[in-house]
Every structure is written in structure tokens, then in C-alpha cells.
Short mmCIF file of C-alpha atoms in Angstrom, two decimals:
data_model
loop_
_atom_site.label_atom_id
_atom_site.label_comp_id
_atom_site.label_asym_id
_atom_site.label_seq_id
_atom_site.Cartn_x
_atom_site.Cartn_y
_atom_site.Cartn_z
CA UNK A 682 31.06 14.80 -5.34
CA UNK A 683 27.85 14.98 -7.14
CA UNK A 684 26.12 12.26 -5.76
CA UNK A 685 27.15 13.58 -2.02
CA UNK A 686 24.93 16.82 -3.36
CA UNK A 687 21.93 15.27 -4.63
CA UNK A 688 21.88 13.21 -1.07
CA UNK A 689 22.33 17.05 0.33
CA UNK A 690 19.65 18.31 -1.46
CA UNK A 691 17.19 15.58 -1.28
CA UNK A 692 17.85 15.59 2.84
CA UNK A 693 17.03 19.35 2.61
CA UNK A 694 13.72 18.38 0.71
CA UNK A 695 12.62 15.97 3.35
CA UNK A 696 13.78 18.31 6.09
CA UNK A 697 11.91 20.99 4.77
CA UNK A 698 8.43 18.37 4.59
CA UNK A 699 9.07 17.38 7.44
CA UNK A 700 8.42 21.36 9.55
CA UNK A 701 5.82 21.46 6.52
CA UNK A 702 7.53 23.68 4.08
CA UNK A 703 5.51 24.36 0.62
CA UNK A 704 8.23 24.66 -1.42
CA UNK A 705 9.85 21.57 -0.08
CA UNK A 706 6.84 20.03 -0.08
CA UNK A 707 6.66 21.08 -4.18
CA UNK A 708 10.07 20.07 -4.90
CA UNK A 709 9.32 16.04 -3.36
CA UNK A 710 6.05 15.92 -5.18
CA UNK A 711 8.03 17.06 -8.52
CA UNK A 712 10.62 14.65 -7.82
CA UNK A 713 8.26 11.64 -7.26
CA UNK A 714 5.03 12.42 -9.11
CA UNK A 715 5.93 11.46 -12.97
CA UNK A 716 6.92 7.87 -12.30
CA UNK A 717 3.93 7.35 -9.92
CA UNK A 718 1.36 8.61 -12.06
CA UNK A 719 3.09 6.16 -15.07
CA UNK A 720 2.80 3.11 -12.60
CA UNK A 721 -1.03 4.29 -11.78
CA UNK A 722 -1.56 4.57 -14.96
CA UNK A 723 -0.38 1.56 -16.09
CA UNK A 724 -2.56 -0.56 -13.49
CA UNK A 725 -5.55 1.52 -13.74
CA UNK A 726 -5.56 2.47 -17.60
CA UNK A 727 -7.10 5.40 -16.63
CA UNK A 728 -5.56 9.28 -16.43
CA UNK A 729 -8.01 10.43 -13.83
CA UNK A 730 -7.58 7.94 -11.69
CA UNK A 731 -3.90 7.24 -11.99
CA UNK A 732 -3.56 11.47 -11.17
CA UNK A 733 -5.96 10.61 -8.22
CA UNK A 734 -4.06 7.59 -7.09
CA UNK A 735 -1.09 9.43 -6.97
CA UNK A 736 -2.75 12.61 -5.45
CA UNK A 737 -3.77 10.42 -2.16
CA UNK A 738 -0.37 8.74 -1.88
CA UNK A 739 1.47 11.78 -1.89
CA UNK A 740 -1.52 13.54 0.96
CA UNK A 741 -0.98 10.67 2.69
CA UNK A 742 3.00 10.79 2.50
CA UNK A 743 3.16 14.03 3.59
CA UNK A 744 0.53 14.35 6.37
CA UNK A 745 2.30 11.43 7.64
CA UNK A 746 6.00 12.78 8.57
CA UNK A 747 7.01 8.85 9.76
CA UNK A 748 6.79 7.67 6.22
CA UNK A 749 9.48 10.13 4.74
CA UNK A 750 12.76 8.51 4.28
CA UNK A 751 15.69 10.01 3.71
CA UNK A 752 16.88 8.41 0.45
CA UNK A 753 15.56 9.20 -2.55
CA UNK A 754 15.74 5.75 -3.80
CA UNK A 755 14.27 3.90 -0.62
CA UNK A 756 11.61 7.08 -0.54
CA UNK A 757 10.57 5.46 -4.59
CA UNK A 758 10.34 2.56 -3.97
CA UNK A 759 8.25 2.78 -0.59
CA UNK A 760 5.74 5.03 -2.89
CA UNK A 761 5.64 2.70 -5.68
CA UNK A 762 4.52 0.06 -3.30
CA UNK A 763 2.13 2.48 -1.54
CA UNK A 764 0.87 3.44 -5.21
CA UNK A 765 0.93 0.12 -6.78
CA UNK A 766 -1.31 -1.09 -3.35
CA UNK A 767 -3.95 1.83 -3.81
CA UNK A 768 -4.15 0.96 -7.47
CA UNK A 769 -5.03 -2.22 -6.40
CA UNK A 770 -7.29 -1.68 -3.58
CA UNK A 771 -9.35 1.02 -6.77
CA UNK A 772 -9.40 -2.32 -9.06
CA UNK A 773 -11.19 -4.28 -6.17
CA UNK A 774 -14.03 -1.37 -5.77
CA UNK A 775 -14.23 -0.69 -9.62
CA UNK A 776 -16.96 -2.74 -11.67
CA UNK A 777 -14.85 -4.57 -14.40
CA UNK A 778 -15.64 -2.54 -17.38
CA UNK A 779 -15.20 -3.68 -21.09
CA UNK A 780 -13.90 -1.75 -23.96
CA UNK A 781 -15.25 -2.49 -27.13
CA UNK A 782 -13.42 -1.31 -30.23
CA UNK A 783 -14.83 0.36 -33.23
CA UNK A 784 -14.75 -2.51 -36.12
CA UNK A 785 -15.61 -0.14 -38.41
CA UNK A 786 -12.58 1.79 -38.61
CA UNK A 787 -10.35 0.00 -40.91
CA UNK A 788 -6.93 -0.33 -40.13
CA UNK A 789 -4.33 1.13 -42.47
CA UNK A 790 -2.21 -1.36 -44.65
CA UNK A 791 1.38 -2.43 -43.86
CA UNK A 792 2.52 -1.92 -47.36
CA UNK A 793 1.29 1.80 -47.14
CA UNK A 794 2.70 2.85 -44.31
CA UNK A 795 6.39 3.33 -43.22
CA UNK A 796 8.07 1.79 -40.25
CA UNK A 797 7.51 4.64 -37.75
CA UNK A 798 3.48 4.13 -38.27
CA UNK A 799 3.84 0.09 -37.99
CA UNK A 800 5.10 0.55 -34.79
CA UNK A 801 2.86 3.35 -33.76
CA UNK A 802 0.00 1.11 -34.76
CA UNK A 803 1.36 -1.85 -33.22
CA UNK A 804 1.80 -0.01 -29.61
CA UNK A 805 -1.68 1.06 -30.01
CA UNK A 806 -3.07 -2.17 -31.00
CA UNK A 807 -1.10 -3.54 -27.76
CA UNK A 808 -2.63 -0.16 -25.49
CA UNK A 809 -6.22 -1.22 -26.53
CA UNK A 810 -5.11 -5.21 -26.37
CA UNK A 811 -4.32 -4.51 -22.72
CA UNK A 812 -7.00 -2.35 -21.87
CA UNK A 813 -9.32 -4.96 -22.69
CA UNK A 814 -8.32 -7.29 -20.60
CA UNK A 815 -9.81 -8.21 -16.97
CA UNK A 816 -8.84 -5.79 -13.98
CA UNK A 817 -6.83 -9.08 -12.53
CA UNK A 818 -5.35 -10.00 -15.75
CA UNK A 819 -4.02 -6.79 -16.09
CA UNK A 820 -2.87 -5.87 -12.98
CA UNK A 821 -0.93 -8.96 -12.54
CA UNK A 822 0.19 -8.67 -16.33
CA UNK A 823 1.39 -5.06 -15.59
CA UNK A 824 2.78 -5.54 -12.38
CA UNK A 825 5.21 -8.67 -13.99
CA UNK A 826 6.11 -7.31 -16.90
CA UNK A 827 5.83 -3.50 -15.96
CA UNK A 828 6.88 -3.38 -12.86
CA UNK A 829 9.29 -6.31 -12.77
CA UNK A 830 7.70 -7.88 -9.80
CA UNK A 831 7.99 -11.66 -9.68
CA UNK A 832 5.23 -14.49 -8.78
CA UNK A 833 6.11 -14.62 -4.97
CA UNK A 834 5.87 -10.27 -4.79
CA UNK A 835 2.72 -10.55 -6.87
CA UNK A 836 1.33 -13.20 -4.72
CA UNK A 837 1.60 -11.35 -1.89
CA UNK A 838 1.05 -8.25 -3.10
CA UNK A 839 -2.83 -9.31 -3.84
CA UNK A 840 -2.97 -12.10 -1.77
CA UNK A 841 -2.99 -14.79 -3.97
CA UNK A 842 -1.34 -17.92 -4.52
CA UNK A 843 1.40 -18.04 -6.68
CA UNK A 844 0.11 -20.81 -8.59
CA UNK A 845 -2.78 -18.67 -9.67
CA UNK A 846 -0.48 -15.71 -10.44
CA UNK A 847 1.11 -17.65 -12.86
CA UNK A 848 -2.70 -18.92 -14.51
CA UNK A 849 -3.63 -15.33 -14.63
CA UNK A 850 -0.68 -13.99 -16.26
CA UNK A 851 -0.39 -17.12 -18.79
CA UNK A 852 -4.63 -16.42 -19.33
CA UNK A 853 -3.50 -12.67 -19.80
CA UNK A 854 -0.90 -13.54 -22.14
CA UNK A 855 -3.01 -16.03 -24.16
CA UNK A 856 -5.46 -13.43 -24.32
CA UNK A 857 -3.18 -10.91 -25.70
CA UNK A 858 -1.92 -13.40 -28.73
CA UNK A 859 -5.84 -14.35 -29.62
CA UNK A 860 -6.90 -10.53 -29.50
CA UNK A 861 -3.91 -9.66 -31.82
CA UNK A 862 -4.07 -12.42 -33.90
CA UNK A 863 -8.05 -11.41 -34.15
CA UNK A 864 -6.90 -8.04 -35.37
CA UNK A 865 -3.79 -9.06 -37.79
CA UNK A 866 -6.24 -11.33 -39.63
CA UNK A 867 -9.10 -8.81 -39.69
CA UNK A 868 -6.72 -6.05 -40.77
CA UNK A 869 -5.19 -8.46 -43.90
CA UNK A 870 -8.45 -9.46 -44.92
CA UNK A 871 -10.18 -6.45 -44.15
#
């Protein structure tokens, strides 16, 4: 059975972590690292510090043997929640900083290009819509649609009230539609 293997094999991994084995140690931090560093970076909107965020969750996994589990699935999600709270705790610290875009670069006509670029552009012009919003906008924005956490995890999660998760995500989300509304008509009549 398959599935009896991988449970094999990912028990050897955390056995081997566990007496401190580098290659074990390699293999869990392959395993684990991609979809951490995506969730960092999607809170953070920044590479160096999602790679960082990750970096310290994973030290502080495996200097502390207690928090190894020995699923691979209740091992995920204990890390997502471990890097999803570090993210979190970095957003508190960091100065809110603004992104300005560069009005002088025109955007390129619908009629010119083909699909593929529309949607290209479009992703972008969402990337750099979300990057611009506030730290808490975003993070709560993220960790909703993202993440798929609802109000009450949210809440909790930054120690809020629901109520004001749900103005925060509706202020994101109105901000989103205003920005890209800004840009559609600046791009038609540009």
C-alpha cells in the first residue's frame, strides 16, 4: 500500500530529526519548505523575509524535538500556523511601507495583446493591487482568501474581534475594486 509507505518513510524522516540526523533533517525541510515559504510570502510580500520566516520556523522545529509530529499532514499544518504566526508577529515590528507605482509606464492595450498577456497583466495588476495595501488589510485579506481561514480563526489568530475582521477584509476588498478600477480607467484613457 502506497500510502502505508509514505507514512513509513515520513516516520523514518522524523525519527532520523529526532537523534539529529542531517540528511533526515534535509529531507523534512525539502518536504515542508516550498509551501511555507509561499504562505510567508504571501503575508509578507516579501522574498527575503518570507525565506527568513521560514528559515526560523524550521530552526525552531527542529531544535525543538517535542514539536515533531509524526504525520505529515498534522506536521503542515502545525508549521503553517507556526509560519503564518511569525509572519504576523514581522508585520507588527515592520513600519507599514507604501508602494508607489510608476504612472509613467503605460500599460499595453487589450486589443493588442492576446489572452495569455491579459491575464498575465491582470495577475500583476492584482500582485501590485495587493501589495499596496495596509500590513492588516493584507494579512487578513491573505489569510481569508489564501489561506482559507475563516473570521473566528482570523480573529483569534491576531487577536481581534471578528467584527473588525470582517471591516478590514470588506476595507481590503473595497480597496482592491477602487485601485483596479483606478488603473482600468487610466489604462483606457491612457
Amino acid at each position: 500500500n502506497d500510502s502505508t509507505k509514505h507514512m513509513t518513510a515520513y516516520s523514518t524522516i522524523i525519527q532520523g530529526c529526532r537523534k539529529d540526523a542531517p540528511g533526515a533533517q534535509a529531507e523534512f525541510y525539502d518536504l515542508h519548505a516550498q509551501p511555507l515559504f509561499l504562505t510567508a510570502l504571501r503575508l509578507l510580500n516579501d522574498e527575503y523575509d518570507a525565506e527568513e520566516a521560514v528559515q526560523e520556523v524550521m530552526l525552531h522545529v527542529l531544535t525543538g524535538k517535542h514539536l515533531l509530529m509524526d504525520t505529515q499532514a498534522d506536521m503542515a499544518r502545525r508549521m503553517r500556523r507556526m509560519v503564518v504566526n511569525h509572519c504576523i508577529d514581522r508585520l507588527r515590528k515592520r513600519r507599514v511601507r507604501w508602494k508607489e507605482l510608476d504612472d509613467k509606464t503605460p500599460l499595453p492595450h487589450a486589443e493588442e495583446a492576446d489572452l495569455l498577456l491579459i491575464r498575465e497583466e491582470q495577475s500583476s495588476l492584482l500582485r501590485l493591487a495587493i501589495g499596496s495595501l495596509p500590513d492588516r488589510y493584507r494579512t487578513v485579506l491573505m489569510l481569508s482568501v489564501v489561506e482559507e481561514m475563516d473570521t473566528d480563526e482570523i480573529s483569534a489568530l491576531l487577536h481581534i474581534t471578528p467584527s473588525s475582521v470582517r471591516c478590514q477584509l470588506s476595507r481590503a476588498t473595497q480597496q482592491l475594486i477602487k485601485w483596479y478600477r483606478k488603473c482600468t480607467t487610466e489604462r483606457t484613457t491612457g
